[in-house]
XYZ file of C-alpha atoms in Angstrom:
342
model
C 0.000 0.000 0.000
C 1.250 3.512 -0.666
C 2.606 5.542 2.229
C 0.486 8.548 3.240
C 2.067 11.949 3.710
C 2.101 13.118 7.315
C 1.934 16.665 8.670
C 5.704 16.776 8.972
C 6.342 15.459 5.526
C 7.595 18.157 3.127
C 5.170 16.792 0.570
C 2.331 18.064 2.677
C 0.240 21.029 1.754
C 2.229 24.247 1.287
C 5.233 22.579 -0.366
C 6.590 24.618 -3.294
C 5.593 23.752 -6.800
C 7.664 21.139 -8.500
C 8.636 19.501 -5.269
C 8.974 16.621 -4.531
C 10.481 15.119 -7.688
C 8.374 12.544 -9.418
C 8.961 8.897 -9.290
C 12.274 7.892 -10.908
C 14.477 10.319 -8.950
C 17.304 11.180 -9.532
C 16.406 12.999 -12.727
C 18.457 12.996 -15.880
C 18.568 16.790 -16.035
C 18.750 18.812 -12.830
C 17.962 22.030 -14.650
C 14.360 20.866 -15.206
C 13.643 21.209 -11.493
C 14.094 24.777 -10.217
C 14.829 25.412 -6.531
C 11.938 26.108 -4.172
C 10.517 29.579 -3.771
C 12.516 31.793 -1.436
C 15.822 30.062 -2.208
C 18.467 31.175 -1.722
C 17.678 32.955 1.536
C 17.932 36.714 1.769
C 21.530 37.961 2.305
C 23.067 34.938 0.713
C 25.229 35.590 -2.311
C 25.895 32.753 -4.610
C 29.373 32.223 -5.993
C 29.975 33.956 -9.249
C 31.299 31.856 -12.085
C 35.037 32.149 -12.765
C 36.089 34.830 -15.254
C 36.541 33.978 -18.849
C 40.009 32.541 -19.435
C 40.741 31.839 -15.783
C 42.308 28.569 -16.726
C 39.278 26.330 -16.896
C 36.840 25.855 -19.738
C 33.094 25.991 -19.204
C 31.531 22.699 -18.105
C 30.116 20.570 -20.875
C 26.501 21.276 -21.740
C 23.820 18.861 -20.492
C 23.734 15.710 -22.478
C 27.163 16.226 -24.075
C 29.387 13.172 -24.272
C 32.090 12.889 -21.632
C 35.302 14.619 -22.571
C 33.733 16.936 -25.136
C 35.029 20.068 -23.361
C 37.694 19.058 -20.836
C 38.485 21.285 -17.915
C 41.743 23.225 -18.051
C 41.606 23.752 -21.808
C 41.774 27.535 -21.539
C 45.088 29.394 -20.896
C 45.459 31.491 -17.732
C 44.467 35.156 -17.938
C 47.049 37.781 -18.772
C 47.092 39.374 -15.282
C 48.275 36.167 -13.555
C 52.057 35.642 -13.130
C 53.631 33.182 -15.542
C 55.495 30.364 -13.867
C 58.985 29.490 -15.160
C 57.797 26.260 -16.741
C 55.017 28.178 -18.510
C 57.403 30.655 -20.103
C 57.725 31.164 -23.837
C 59.699 28.751 -25.921
C 63.367 29.570 -26.353
C 64.357 30.306 -22.766
C 63.222 31.209 -19.284
C 61.016 34.284 -18.911
C 62.480 37.579 -17.860
C 62.340 38.239 -14.109
C 59.954 40.928 -12.939
C 61.289 44.419 -12.207
C 63.229 44.574 -8.938
C 64.076 40.885 -8.947
C 67.778 41.643 -8.374
C 66.848 43.156 -5.019
C 65.400 39.955 -3.681
C 68.840 38.559 -2.702
C 70.519 41.726 -1.419
C 71.007 40.252 2.041
C 72.374 37.010 0.580
C 74.797 38.964 -1.583
C 75.933 41.018 1.401
C 76.451 37.883 3.481
C 78.432 36.250 0.686
C 80.599 39.362 0.282
C 81.242 39.523 4.040
C 82.162 35.831 4.116
C 84.524 36.284 1.180
C 86.201 39.298 2.807
C 86.603 37.387 6.058
C 88.166 34.452 4.207
C 90.561 36.798 2.394
C 91.613 38.339 5.703
C 92.298 34.936 7.207
C 94.361 33.887 4.187
C 96.320 37.150 4.311
C 97.057 36.716 8.029
C 98.324 33.184 7.474
C 100.468 34.428 4.585
C 101.987 37.221 6.710
C 102.791 34.812 9.551
C 104.393 32.348 7.149
C 106.562 35.006 5.485
C 107.790 36.532 8.723
C 108.516 33.115 10.216
C 110.575 32.160 7.154
C 112.495 35.451 7.278
C 113.163 34.997 10.993
C 114.555 31.497 10.395
C 116.701 32.768 7.536
C 118.158 35.503 9.730
C 118.819 33.006 12.525
C 120.771 30.778 10.116
C 122.717 33.785 8.854
C 123.591 34.957 12.360
C 124.711 31.457 13.355
C 126.988 30.980 10.337
C 128.381 34.515 10.655
C 129.242 33.824 14.311
C 131.245 30.802 13.190
C 133.248 32.950 10.770
C 133.839 35.622 13.422
C 134.533 33.661 16.609
C 136.227 30.502 15.302
C 139.780 31.680 14.644
C 140.837 28.937 12.192
C 137.821 29.693 9.985
C 138.296 33.435 10.399
C 141.963 33.329 9.429
C 141.269 30.988 6.529
C 138.748 33.218 4.726
C 140.225 36.638 5.528
C 142.026 38.600 2.779
C 145.522 37.234 2.309
C 144.520 33.801 3.580
C 144.241 30.633 1.494
C 140.445 30.647 1.583
C 139.665 33.734 -0.444
C 138.005 31.475 -2.994
C 135.197 30.875 -0.477
C 134.080 34.495 -0.785
C 134.195 34.432 -4.595
C 132.320 31.128 -4.884
C 129.705 32.177 -2.313
C 129.160 35.494 -4.108
C 128.672 33.859 -7.528
C 126.464 31.004 -6.279
C 124.268 33.295 -4.178
C 123.773 35.566 -7.182
C 122.744 32.585 -9.325
C 120.302 31.357 -6.681
C 118.860 34.853 -6.238
C 118.260 35.391 -9.944
C 116.756 31.898 -10.300
C 114.356 32.358 -7.403
C 113.287 35.803 -8.588
C 112.753 34.787 -12.216
C 111.442 31.211 -12.028
C 107.821 31.145 -10.950
C 107.597 27.344 -11.180
C 110.593 26.893 -8.872
C 109.160 29.295 -6.289
C 105.787 27.535 -6.203
C 106.663 23.881 -6.720
C 106.905 22.059 -3.410
C 109.335 20.842 -2.037
C 111.849 22.237 -4.532
C 111.053 25.787 -3.530
C 111.907 25.032 0.105
C 115.139 23.272 -0.861
C 116.178 26.155 -3.111
C 115.397 28.640 -0.351
C 117.489 26.669 2.167
C 120.414 26.432 -0.244
C 120.250 30.145 -1.030
C 120.089 31.053 2.670
C 123.127 28.922 3.510
C 125.209 30.322 0.632
C 124.195 33.896 1.444
C 125.043 33.306 5.096
C 128.529 32.095 4.109
C 128.971 35.261 2.051
C 127.902 37.443 4.977
C 130.217 35.496 7.290
C 133.177 36.110 4.951
C 132.433 39.858 4.920
C 132.062 39.966 8.716
C 135.431 38.249 9.113
C 137.091 41.231 7.417
C 136.056 43.607 10.219
C 136.669 43.722 13.954
C 134.170 41.905 16.114
C 133.203 45.122 17.936
C 132.341 46.871 14.655
C 130.243 43.905 13.523
C 128.318 43.801 16.801
C 127.638 47.536 16.691
C 126.420 47.273 13.098
C 124.228 44.330 14.088
C 122.626 46.326 16.926
C 122.021 49.361 14.713
C 120.523 47.136 12.014
C 118.144 45.496 14.488
C 116.926 48.883 15.681
C 116.552 50.208 12.143
C 114.688 47.138 10.890
C 112.341 47.175 13.884
C 111.541 50.855 13.332
C 111.008 50.432 9.598
C 108.738 47.442 10.205
C 106.551 49.455 12.581
C 106.406 52.308 10.073
C 105.409 49.906 7.296
C 102.680 48.258 9.381
C 101.167 51.238 11.187
C 102.021 54.057 8.781
C 99.123 55.785 7.034
C 100.958 56.249 3.736
C 101.015 53.790 0.834
C 104.502 53.375 -0.560
C 103.381 50.609 -2.918
C 102.129 53.325 -5.264
C 105.730 54.563 -5.600
C 107.255 51.377 -6.952
C 108.177 53.059 -10.226
C 110.071 55.761 -8.331
C 112.079 53.150 -6.416
C 112.832 51.360 -9.678
C 114.176 54.530 -11.289
C 116.323 55.369 -8.250
C 117.618 51.795 -8.219
C 118.630 52.091 -11.856
C 120.574 55.283 -11.182
C 122.307 53.778 -8.129
C 123.191 50.648 -10.097
C 124.857 52.708 -12.830
C 126.808 54.663 -10.209
C 127.979 51.431 -8.585
C 129.025 50.048 -11.963
C 131.087 53.134 -12.694
C 132.566 53.003 -9.176
C 133.701 49.398 -9.682
C 135.363 50.300 -12.977
C 137.080 53.386 -11.515
C 138.249 51.381 -8.473
C 140.872 49.691 -10.652
C 142.601 53.053 -10.992
C 141.501 55.147 -8.014
C 139.828 54.481 -4.658
C 138.346 56.858 -2.088
C 136.894 55.737 1.205
C 134.702 58.849 1.405
C 133.115 57.998 -1.923
C 132.485 54.475 -0.666
C 130.974 55.951 2.481
C 128.593 58.119 0.470
C 127.600 55.184 -1.738
C 126.934 53.043 1.350
C 124.657 55.715 2.828
C 122.663 56.020 -0.394
C 122.278 52.239 -0.746
C 121.259 51.870 2.916
C 118.549 54.527 2.495
C 117.354 52.982 -0.760
C 116.958 49.504 0.719
C 115.329 50.936 3.826
C 112.626 52.255 1.505
C 112.533 48.858 -0.199
C 112.049 47.155 3.168
C 108.995 49.307 3.906
C 107.742 48.686 0.362
C 108.125 44.904 0.595
C 106.512 44.690 4.035
C 103.481 46.621 2.797
C 103.294 44.299 -0.202
C 103.162 41.348 2.186
C 100.653 42.985 4.522
C 98.321 43.757 1.617
C 97.379 47.162 3.020
C 98.315 49.177 -0.078
C 97.254 49.458 -3.687
C 99.576 46.595 -4.660
C 99.959 43.298 -2.788
C 101.766 39.993 -3.184
C 99.601 36.919 -3.690
C 99.485 34.231 -0.983
C 101.234 31.753 -3.300
C 104.386 33.890 -3.464
C 105.623 33.389 0.096
C 109.086 32.319 -1.159
C 109.384 35.435 -3.298
C 108.271 37.690 -0.439
C 110.604 36.015 2.057
C 113.637 36.396 -0.208
C 112.851 40.067 -0.829
C 112.573 40.993 2.845
C 115.582 38.857 3.770
C 117.769 40.522 1.139
C 116.603 43.983 2.237
C 117.722 43.266 5.802
C 121.046 41.738 4.691
C 121.926 44.659 2.411
C 121.005 47.198 5.086
C 123.247 45.361 7.555
C 126.192 45.200 5.136
C 125.912 48.902 4.289
C 125.716 49.902 7.955
C 128.716 47.658 8.621
C 130.603 49.360 5.822
C 129.648 52.831 7.074
C 130.699 52.112 10.661
C 133.887 50.334 9.576
C 134.983 53.224 7.356
C 134.064 55.795 10.000
C 136.093 54.047 12.714
C 139.067 53.389 10.481
């Protein structure tokens, strides 16, 4: 028997027209059955359909076969941002204006990290160079003490003794080593040959210095050594803490060096015919001042505080330069004090 509609049944009297659906629900077309009267309620706003071209095609019409108008067939509207994978063919799309400002903080952090790394490398380079120079000077002082305080060695290498050939051989070999180290980049950087060449050069140069020290009285040598230590210490402090940049004046030092070299060459030639200790004294003063400037120049190159700096790979080159500056200053001061006291 059919079920009767009760008072609470929506099919009772007062139900809107077209409701309930007839037998055979659900229908084949929902659009044939409009919503009840008064729907939607007042104040309710239905969702508006998406704009044309939002990225989805309109739904297929009623009764259309499945797949006739698939969703997502329309391209996105022009006002939406284009993703990188949706860019035009032939390359990635251009970034929007101001894109280079997105990573300002990352760029600043990377620059700060790079500067910090450069400072650490420079500090390690400075320590290495000064340690090598200190060891070189210690070897030189030790060998020179042997030539000064061991009488058989001193008498053997002094002028008039049978060992004058030691001075000549040491002078020639040290010059060859110096030119090779200054000119051969591969030898200076190839380990361990660079260390072996540096040790050999230091020993030969120390023998040469010892031969020269044996020519003078021990008191004169000690006084020259003390004056040299004070001068080198003062010049080092000036190079490190001075506010000027002498590395910009390298061309001036080169020109002065060329003039001094020509004067020395003429002096050597004239010495075969005429000698003057006062001329030698003046030459020694000029050379001592020139290499004092070179010492400040080379230290600033190592410190990297000027316009020009030596690279961290050239620690052998830097060590030889500073070592030779100190040695030449010492020899010129020794010559000045020896001539003055004689």
